[in-house]
Amino acid sequence: MHANDATLPTNRSAARSWRSSARALGATLAAAALLAGCATAPATRTATAERIDRVLAGPHRSAADRARDAWRHPRQTLLFFGVRPEMTLIEITPSPGWYTEVLAPLMRDRGRYVAAMPPRGGEAFRAKLAAAPQLYDKVEIAPFEPGQPIVADGTADMIVTFRNIHNWMARSTAEQAFASMFRALKPGGVLGVVEHRAPSQAPLDPRAGTGYVNQTWAIKMIEAQGFRLVGTSEINANPKDTKDHPRGVWNLPPVYADGDKDREKYTAIGESDRFTLKFVKPRR
């Protein structure tokens, strides 16, 4: 599951309102950059946190997307990974763009945001970018195929991937996907990973049919590609998630795979329990 339920405006009035909101945020961020003196030195953690807060509060984000902050914890997650606005950052398969709405404006003035996209699909994501050039005009799109180069080797400061491992496991391409990320990162570069967490005692399902992934297995698999684990976090944990749902993680919001059946129960649980991991590419 990598669904953010983001939708584009469906009429001209809504589209104008959406573009106006995007312009407003662009102006806000531009003014903030001027007040900061357009400094070229690396941003401090406090300055980065303040900039993330401004983006999260921006008028370009819908009420539905804001509501998911309570489950996705974007501020805490990005600070845990160590994001900085001047980085070259790659997000793997970002469509439909929930985190793009945070990361692209964050990196726009001083950094480089690359959306690594599969070769097929993504039309709605591209339309989303085109609809708000004030926010997304500097977004770069790179091809993403597990096992193939993403960008020039050793040029990315950070790569982030949110709830994608189970999709690669279903296609038996998880190892190749992380091998591509290892190539793209600079020595000392950071890999940030968030994924639905399987019960630790559950047998390993190599295809992750429930959408849940064993954390211990994921760490070993990623480290086998050359990465070194440097941190784990419970930022995105949800102890209410029993992980025994008939349709797996997709019973939970925002998907509600069974429609209204047991909807109140799944709403009370909330979004899935997730592990959050930070790796580095070792310096040789």
Short mmCIF file of C-alpha atoms in Angstrom, two decimals:
data_model
loop_
_atom_site.label_atom_id
_atom_site.label_comp_id
_atom_site.label_asym_id
_atom_site.label_seq_id
_atom_site.Cartn_x
_atom_site.Cartn_y
_atom_site.Cartn_z
CA MET A 1 0.00 0.00 0.00
CA HIS A 2 1.42 3.28 -1.07
CA ALA A 3 -1.83 5.19 -1.36
CA ASN A 4 -2.13 8.75 -0.15
CA ASP A 5 -5.64 9.34 -1.50
CA ALA A 6 -4.42 12.59 -3.04
CA THR A 7 -6.69 13.84 -5.82
CA LEU A 8 -6.43 16.66 -8.30
CA PRO A 9 -9.13 19.32 -8.51
CA THR A 10 -12.07 18.17 -10.59
CA ASN A 11 -13.39 21.55 -11.71
CA ARG A 12 -12.01 24.88 -12.79
CA SER A 13 -12.98 26.70 -9.61
CA ALA A 14 -11.28 24.12 -7.42
CA ALA A 15 -8.24 24.13 -9.66
CA ARG A 16 -7.94 27.93 -9.39
CA SER A 17 -8.26 27.70 -5.60
CA TRP A 18 -5.62 24.98 -5.47
CA ARG A 19 -3.19 26.96 -7.62
CA SER A 20 -3.82 30.06 -5.52
CA SER A 21 -2.96 28.13 -2.37
CA ALA A 22 0.21 26.83 -4.00
CA ARG A 23 1.23 30.35 -4.98
CA ALA A 24 0.60 31.53 -1.43
CA LEU A 25 2.88 28.90 0.03
CA GLY A 26 5.54 29.62 -2.58
CA ALA A 27 5.49 33.28 -1.62
CA THR A 28 5.66 32.41 2.08
CA LEU A 29 8.68 30.19 1.60
CA ALA A 30 10.39 32.73 -0.64
CA ALA A 31 9.93 35.43 1.99
CA ALA A 32 11.31 33.14 4.65
CA ALA A 33 14.38 32.49 2.51
CA LEU A 34 14.98 36.22 2.11
CA LEU A 35 14.63 36.80 5.84
CA ALA A 36 17.17 34.09 6.42
CA GLY A 37 19.58 35.95 4.16
CA CYS A 38 19.56 33.11 1.64
CA ALA A 39 22.37 31.55 3.64
CA THR A 40 24.36 28.89 1.89
CA ALA A 41 25.66 27.23 5.05
CA PRO A 42 23.96 23.96 6.05
CA ALA A 43 20.72 24.53 7.93
CA THR A 44 20.69 23.78 11.63
CA ARG A 45 18.24 21.21 12.97
CA THR A 46 16.15 24.00 14.50
CA ALA A 47 16.01 25.96 11.26
CA THR A 48 15.10 22.82 9.33
CA ALA A 49 12.34 21.99 11.81
CA GLU A 50 10.91 25.50 11.46
CA ARG A 51 10.96 25.24 7.68
CA ILE A 52 9.23 21.84 7.80
CA ASP A 53 6.57 23.35 10.06
CA ARG A 54 5.93 26.15 7.55
CA VAL A 55 5.54 23.67 4.72
CA LEU A 56 3.24 21.42 6.74
CA ALA A 57 1.05 24.44 7.56
CA GLY A 58 0.99 25.55 3.92
CA PRO A 59 -2.35 26.17 2.17
CA HIS A 60 -1.43 23.72 -0.61
CA ARG A 61 -2.09 20.74 1.70
CA SER A 62 -5.65 19.46 1.89
CA ALA A 63 -7.48 18.86 5.15
CA ALA A 64 -7.41 15.13 4.44
CA ASP A 65 -3.63 15.15 4.00
CA ARG A 66 -3.14 17.20 7.15
CA ALA A 67 -5.24 14.70 9.09
CA ARG A 68 -2.79 11.96 8.16
CA ASP A 69 0.06 13.81 9.85
CA ALA A 70 -1.14 12.22 13.09
CA TRP A 71 -0.25 8.80 11.65
CA ARG A 72 2.68 9.60 9.38
CA HIS A 73 4.50 12.08 11.66
CA PRO A 74 6.32 13.81 8.79
CA ARG A 75 8.12 16.37 10.96
CA GLN A 76 9.52 13.83 13.40
CA THR A 77 10.29 11.29 10.67
CA LEU A 78 12.24 13.70 8.49
CA LEU A 79 14.18 15.09 11.43
CA PHE A 80 15.02 11.55 12.53
CA PHE A 81 16.43 10.85 9.08
CA GLY A 82 18.41 14.10 9.28
CA VAL A 83 16.96 15.87 6.26
CA ARG A 84 18.34 19.32 5.40
CA PRO A 85 16.97 21.73 2.77
CA GLU A 86 20.28 21.93 0.88
CA MET A 87 20.51 18.18 0.25
CA THR A 88 20.11 16.21 -2.94
CA LEU A 89 17.23 13.99 -1.88
CA ILE A 90 15.57 11.16 -3.80
CA GLU A 91 12.13 9.85 -2.92
CA ILE A 92 11.43 6.39 -4.31
CA THR A 93 8.06 5.97 -6.08
CA PRO A 94 6.46 9.06 -4.50
CA SER A 95 3.18 8.92 -6.44
CA PRO A 96 0.54 10.12 -5.69
CA GLY A 97 2.66 12.63 -3.81
CA TRP A 98 1.74 12.94 -0.12
CA TYR A 99 5.37 13.37 0.91
CA THR A 100 6.16 15.29 -2.28
CA GLU A 101 3.97 18.10 -0.95
CA VAL A 102 6.38 18.34 1.98
CA LEU A 103 9.75 17.50 0.46
CA ALA A 104 9.60 19.38 -2.85
CA PRO A 105 8.86 22.79 -1.25
CA LEU A 106 11.37 22.04 1.51
CA MET A 107 14.19 21.43 -0.97
CA ARG A 108 13.11 23.89 -3.66
CA ASP A 109 15.26 26.93 -2.87
CA ARG A 110 18.55 25.37 -1.86
CA GLY A 111 18.47 21.65 -2.57
CA ARG A 112 17.45 19.11 -5.15
CA TYR A 113 14.40 16.88 -4.94
CA VAL A 114 14.28 13.87 -7.28
CA ALA A 115 11.17 11.76 -7.71
CA ALA A 116 12.27 8.25 -8.75
CA MET A 117 9.36 6.87 -10.76
CA PRO A 118 8.63 3.50 -12.37
CA PRO A 119 8.67 3.60 -16.17
CA ARG A 120 4.90 3.11 -16.45
CA GLY A 121 2.09 5.13 -14.93
CA GLY A 122 2.43 8.27 -12.86
CA GLU A 123 0.34 10.51 -15.10
CA ALA A 124 -1.66 11.93 -12.19
CA PHE A 125 1.53 12.64 -10.28
CA ARG A 126 3.04 14.50 -13.22
CA ALA A 127 -0.19 16.49 -13.62
CA LYS A 128 -0.02 17.40 -9.93
CA LEU A 129 3.48 18.81 -10.43
CA ALA A 130 2.49 20.73 -13.55
CA ALA A 131 -0.52 22.30 -11.79
CA ALA A 132 1.62 24.09 -9.19
CA PRO A 133 4.92 25.31 -10.67
CA GLN A 134 5.33 27.67 -7.70
CA LEU A 135 6.03 24.56 -5.64
CA TYR A 136 7.14 21.87 -8.05
CA ASP A 137 8.90 23.56 -10.96
CA LYS A 138 12.29 22.25 -9.79
CA VAL A 139 11.21 18.66 -9.16
CA GLU A 140 13.30 16.23 -11.18
CA ILE A 141 11.90 12.90 -12.31
CA ALA A 142 14.29 9.99 -12.66
CA PRO A 143 13.54 6.42 -13.78
CA PHE A 144 13.28 3.77 -11.11
CA GLU A 145 13.64 0.12 -11.99
CA PRO A 146 15.07 -2.19 -9.32
CA GLY A 147 18.63 -3.12 -10.22
CA GLN A 148 19.10 -0.17 -12.58
CA PRO A 149 20.78 3.21 -11.89
CA ILE A 150 18.51 5.96 -10.58
CA VAL A 151 20.85 8.95 -10.94
CA ALA A 152 24.61 9.17 -11.45
CA ASP A 153 26.31 6.87 -8.96
CA GLY A 154 27.31 8.47 -5.67
CA THR A 155 25.47 11.77 -6.11
CA ALA A 156 22.56 11.64 -3.61
CA ASP A 157 22.81 12.81 -0.01
CA MET A 158 19.64 11.05 1.11
CA ILE A 159 17.10 8.55 -0.21
CA VAL A 160 13.73 7.96 1.42
CA THR A 161 11.20 5.22 0.78
CA PHE A 162 7.79 5.04 2.43
CA ARG A 163 5.78 1.78 2.52
CA ASN A 164 7.30 0.30 -0.62
CA ILE A 165 9.14 -2.82 0.53
CA HIS A 166 6.06 -5.04 0.47
CA ASN A 167 5.42 -4.08 -3.16
CA TRP A 168 8.95 -5.07 -4.14
CA MET A 169 8.68 -8.29 -2.15
CA ALA A 170 5.52 -9.16 -4.11
CA ARG A 171 7.60 -8.84 -7.29
CA SER A 172 10.76 -10.44 -5.82
CA THR A 173 12.74 -7.24 -6.49
CA ALA A 174 13.41 -5.88 -2.97
CA GLU A 175 17.12 -6.70 -2.98
CA GLN A 176 17.61 -5.14 -6.41
CA ALA A 177 15.71 -2.02 -5.35
CA PHE A 178 18.02 -1.38 -2.41
CA ALA A 179 21.07 -2.18 -4.50
CA SER A 180 20.03 0.66 -6.83
CA MET A 181 19.68 3.00 -3.86
CA PHE A 182 23.11 2.04 -2.57
CA ARG A 183 24.66 2.96 -5.92
CA ALA A 184 22.93 6.35 -5.99
CA LEU A 185 24.02 7.50 -2.53
CA LYS A 186 27.27 9.26 -1.73
CA PRO A 187 29.55 7.57 0.80
CA GLY A 188 28.12 8.69 4.12
CA GLY A 189 24.70 9.24 2.53
CA VAL A 190 21.52 8.35 4.41
CA LEU A 191 18.73 5.91 3.57
CA GLY A 192 15.42 6.42 5.41
CA VAL A 193 12.87 3.59 5.41
CA VAL A 194 9.29 3.37 6.69
CA GLU A 195 7.23 0.19 6.28
CA HIS A 196 4.24 -1.68 7.71
CA ARG A 197 5.57 -3.93 10.50
CA ALA A 198 4.68 -7.62 10.72
CA PRO A 199 4.38 -9.37 14.10
CA SER A 200 7.88 -10.41 15.14
CA GLN A 201 6.78 -14.00 15.75
CA ALA A 202 4.94 -14.39 12.45
CA PRO A 203 6.48 -16.69 9.80
CA LEU A 204 8.25 -14.75 7.08
CA ASP A 205 6.10 -14.33 3.99
CA PRO A 206 8.55 -13.71 1.12
CA ARG A 207 5.78 -12.06 -0.89
CA ALA A 208 4.38 -9.95 2.00
CA GLY A 209 0.83 -10.84 1.04
CA THR A 210 -0.66 -8.99 4.02
CA GLY A 211 1.35 -5.85 3.34
CA TYR A 212 3.26 -6.29 6.60
CA VAL A 213 7.04 -6.83 6.57
CA ASN A 214 9.25 -8.44 9.21
CA GLN A 215 11.52 -5.72 10.60
CA THR A 216 14.44 -8.00 11.43
CA TRP A 217 14.38 -9.50 7.95
CA ALA A 218 14.19 -6.05 6.35
CA ILE A 219 17.25 -4.85 8.26
CA LYS A 220 19.28 -7.90 7.26
CA MET A 221 18.18 -7.66 3.65
CA ILE A 222 19.06 -3.96 3.40
CA GLU A 223 22.39 -4.41 5.15
CA ALA A 224 23.19 -7.22 2.73
CA GLN A 225 23.19 -4.58 -0.03
CA GLY A 226 26.01 -2.74 1.75
CA PHE A 227 24.13 -0.39 4.10
CA ARG A 228 24.76 -0.05 7.82
CA LEU A 229 21.88 0.46 10.27
CA VAL A 230 22.49 3.51 12.46
CA GLY A 231 19.09 4.10 14.06
CA THR A 232 15.59 2.81 14.66
CA SER A 233 12.59 4.79 15.82
CA GLU A 234 9.08 4.12 17.11
CA ILE A 235 7.83 7.43 15.69
CA ASN A 236 5.38 5.60 13.41
CA ALA A 237 4.44 2.76 15.75
CA ASN A 238 0.79 1.98 16.43
CA PRO A 239 0.24 -0.55 19.25
CA LYS A 240 -3.49 -0.68 18.46
CA ASP A 241 -2.77 -2.46 15.16
CA THR A 242 -3.43 -6.18 15.77
CA LYS A 243 -2.17 -7.07 12.26
CA ASP A 244 -4.65 -9.93 11.91
CA HIS A 245 -7.07 -8.30 9.49
CA PRO A 246 -8.71 -10.46 6.80
CA ARG A 247 -7.38 -8.26 3.96
CA GLY A 248 -4.15 -7.41 5.68
CA VAL A 249 -3.05 -3.82 6.08
CA TRP A 250 -5.56 -2.73 3.45
CA ASN A 251 -8.45 -3.17 5.89
CA LEU A 252 -7.13 -0.15 7.78
CA PRO A 253 -7.54 3.48 6.81
CA PRO A 254 -7.19 5.09 4.39
CA VAL A 255 -8.03 2.12 2.11
CA TYR A 256 -10.84 0.35 4.05
CA ALA A 257 -10.70 -2.66 1.73
CA ASP A 258 -13.97 -4.08 3.07
CA GLY A 259 -15.86 -0.84 2.67
CA ASP A 260 -18.21 -0.16 5.55
CA LYS A 261 -17.80 -3.61 7.10
CA ASP A 262 -16.18 -3.14 10.54
CA ARG A 263 -15.28 0.38 9.48
CA GLU A 264 -15.66 1.79 12.99
CA LYS A 265 -13.30 -0.86 14.35
CA TYR A 266 -10.63 -0.07 11.76
CA THR A 267 -11.06 3.67 12.23
CA ALA A 268 -10.48 3.20 15.95
CA ILE A 269 -7.26 1.31 15.19
CA GLY A 270 -6.02 3.94 12.77
CA GLU A 271 -3.27 3.50 10.22
CA SER A 272 -0.82 0.62 10.41
CA ASP A 273 1.98 -0.04 12.86
CA ARG A 274 5.21 0.90 11.05
CA PHE A 275 8.92 0.58 11.60
CA THR A 276 11.21 3.51 10.86
CA LEU A 277 14.86 2.81 10.05
CA LYS A 278 17.90 4.92 9.28
CA PHE A 279 20.86 3.51 7.37
CA VAL A 280 24.07 4.98 5.99
CA LYS A 281 26.25 4.04 3.07
CA PRO A 282 29.63 3.48 4.76
CA ARG A 283 32.56 5.65 3.83
CA ARG A 284 35.23 3.49 2.23
#
